[in-house]
Amino acid sequence: MREAVRNFTDADVTRRLEWRPLVDALKVAFLKGAESPPRPHYDITVPGEPNGNLLLMPAWRQGGHIGLKTVTVFPGNATRSEPSVNAQYL
């Protein structure tokens, strides 16, 4: 049986990652390259506020892993002291 998907908060990531090895791994990954098609961009109507946006950013390496970054941008959230930008990597 496969392990369930784990979710990490920003605090979890900060606590668990060592920055130098992360930077080194990112350099290697960028040099190897990946398939990364143009990202779809969707406008989201929010009545009485500026429109929001949904961005979907897939990427994969042939024969390797696949990932999807999702980003939402809702400028009106700032008026409620909520984050305007939220993102996840699946």
mmCIF file with all atom_site columns, C-alpha atoms in Angstrom, residues 36-42 53-59 67-73 88:
data_model
loop_
_atom_site.group_PDB
_atom_site.id
_atom_site.type_symbol
_atom_site.label_atom_id
_atom_site.label_alt_id
_atom_site.label_comp_id
_atom_site.label_asym_id
_atom_site.label_entity_id
_atom_site.label_seq_id
_atom_site.pdbx_PDB_ins_code
_atom_site.Cartn_x
_atom_site.Cartn_y
_atom_site.Cartn_z
_atom_site.occupancy
_atom_site.B_iso_or_equiv
_atom_site.pdbx_formal_charge
_atom_site.auth_seq_id
_atom_site.auth_comp_id
_atom_site.auth_asym_id
_atom_site.auth_atom_id
_atom_site.pdbx_PDB_model_num
ATOM 1  C CA . SER A 1 36 ? 7.185  22.650 -19.044 1.00 0.00 ? 36 SER A CA 1
ATOM 2  C CA . PRO A 1 37 ? 4.336  23.669 -21.370 1.00 0.00 ? 37 PRO A CA 1
ATOM 3  C CA . PRO A 1 38 ? 2.856  27.179 -21.350 1.00 0.00 ? 38 PRO A CA 1
ATOM 4  C CA . ARG A 1 39 ? 0.846  27.665 -18.195 1.00 0.00 ? 39 ARG A CA 1
ATOM 5  C CA . PRO A 1 40 ? -2.896 28.209 -18.394 1.00 0.00 ? 40 PRO A CA 1
ATOM 6  C CA . HIS A 1 41 ? -4.034 31.464 -16.811 1.00 0.00 ? 41 HIS A CA 1
ATOM 7  C CA . TYR A 1 42 ? -7.654 31.891 -15.753 1.00 0.00 ? 42 TYR A CA 1
ATOM 8  C CA . ASN A 1 53 ? -6.294 34.623 -11.141 1.00 0.00 ? 53 ASN A CA 1
ATOM 9  C CA . LEU A 1 54 ? -5.641 30.901 -11.211 1.00 0.00 ? 54 LEU A CA 1
ATOM 10 C CA . LEU A 1 55 ? -2.330 29.684 -12.649 1.00 0.00 ? 55 LEU A CA 1
ATOM 11 C CA . LEU A 1 56 ? -1.528 26.030 -13.355 1.00 0.00 ? 56 LEU A CA 1
ATOM 12 C CA . MET A 1 57 ? 2.115  25.139 -13.945 1.00 0.00 ? 57 MET A CA 1
ATOM 13 C CA . PRO A 1 58 ? 2.803  21.510 -14.863 1.00 0.00 ? 58 PRO A CA 1
ATOM 14 C CA . ALA A 1 59 ? 6.326  20.158 -15.325 1.00 0.00 ? 59 ALA A CA 1
ATOM 15 C CA . GLY A 1 67 ? 4.530  17.943 -10.622 1.00 0.00 ? 67 GLY A CA 1
ATOM 16 C CA . LEU A 1 68 ? 1.936  20.679 -10.732 1.00 0.00 ? 68 LEU A CA 1
ATOM 17 C CA . LYS A 1 69 ? 2.228  24.079 -9.112  1.00 0.00 ? 69 LYS A CA 1
ATOM 18 C CA . THR A 1 70 ? -1.095 25.816 -8.532  1.00 0.00 ? 70 THR A CA 1
ATOM 19 C CA . VAL A 1 71 ? -1.197 29.509 -7.723  1.00 0.00 ? 71 VAL A CA 1
ATOM 20 C CA . THR A 1 72 ? -4.171 31.692 -6.869  1.00 0.00 ? 72 THR A CA 1
ATOM 21 C CA . VAL A 1 73 ? -3.956 35.472 -6.752  1.00 0.00 ? 73 VAL A CA 1
ATOM 22 C CA . GLN A 1 88 ? 0.833  24.548 -3.658  1.00 0.00 ? 88 GLN A CA 1
#
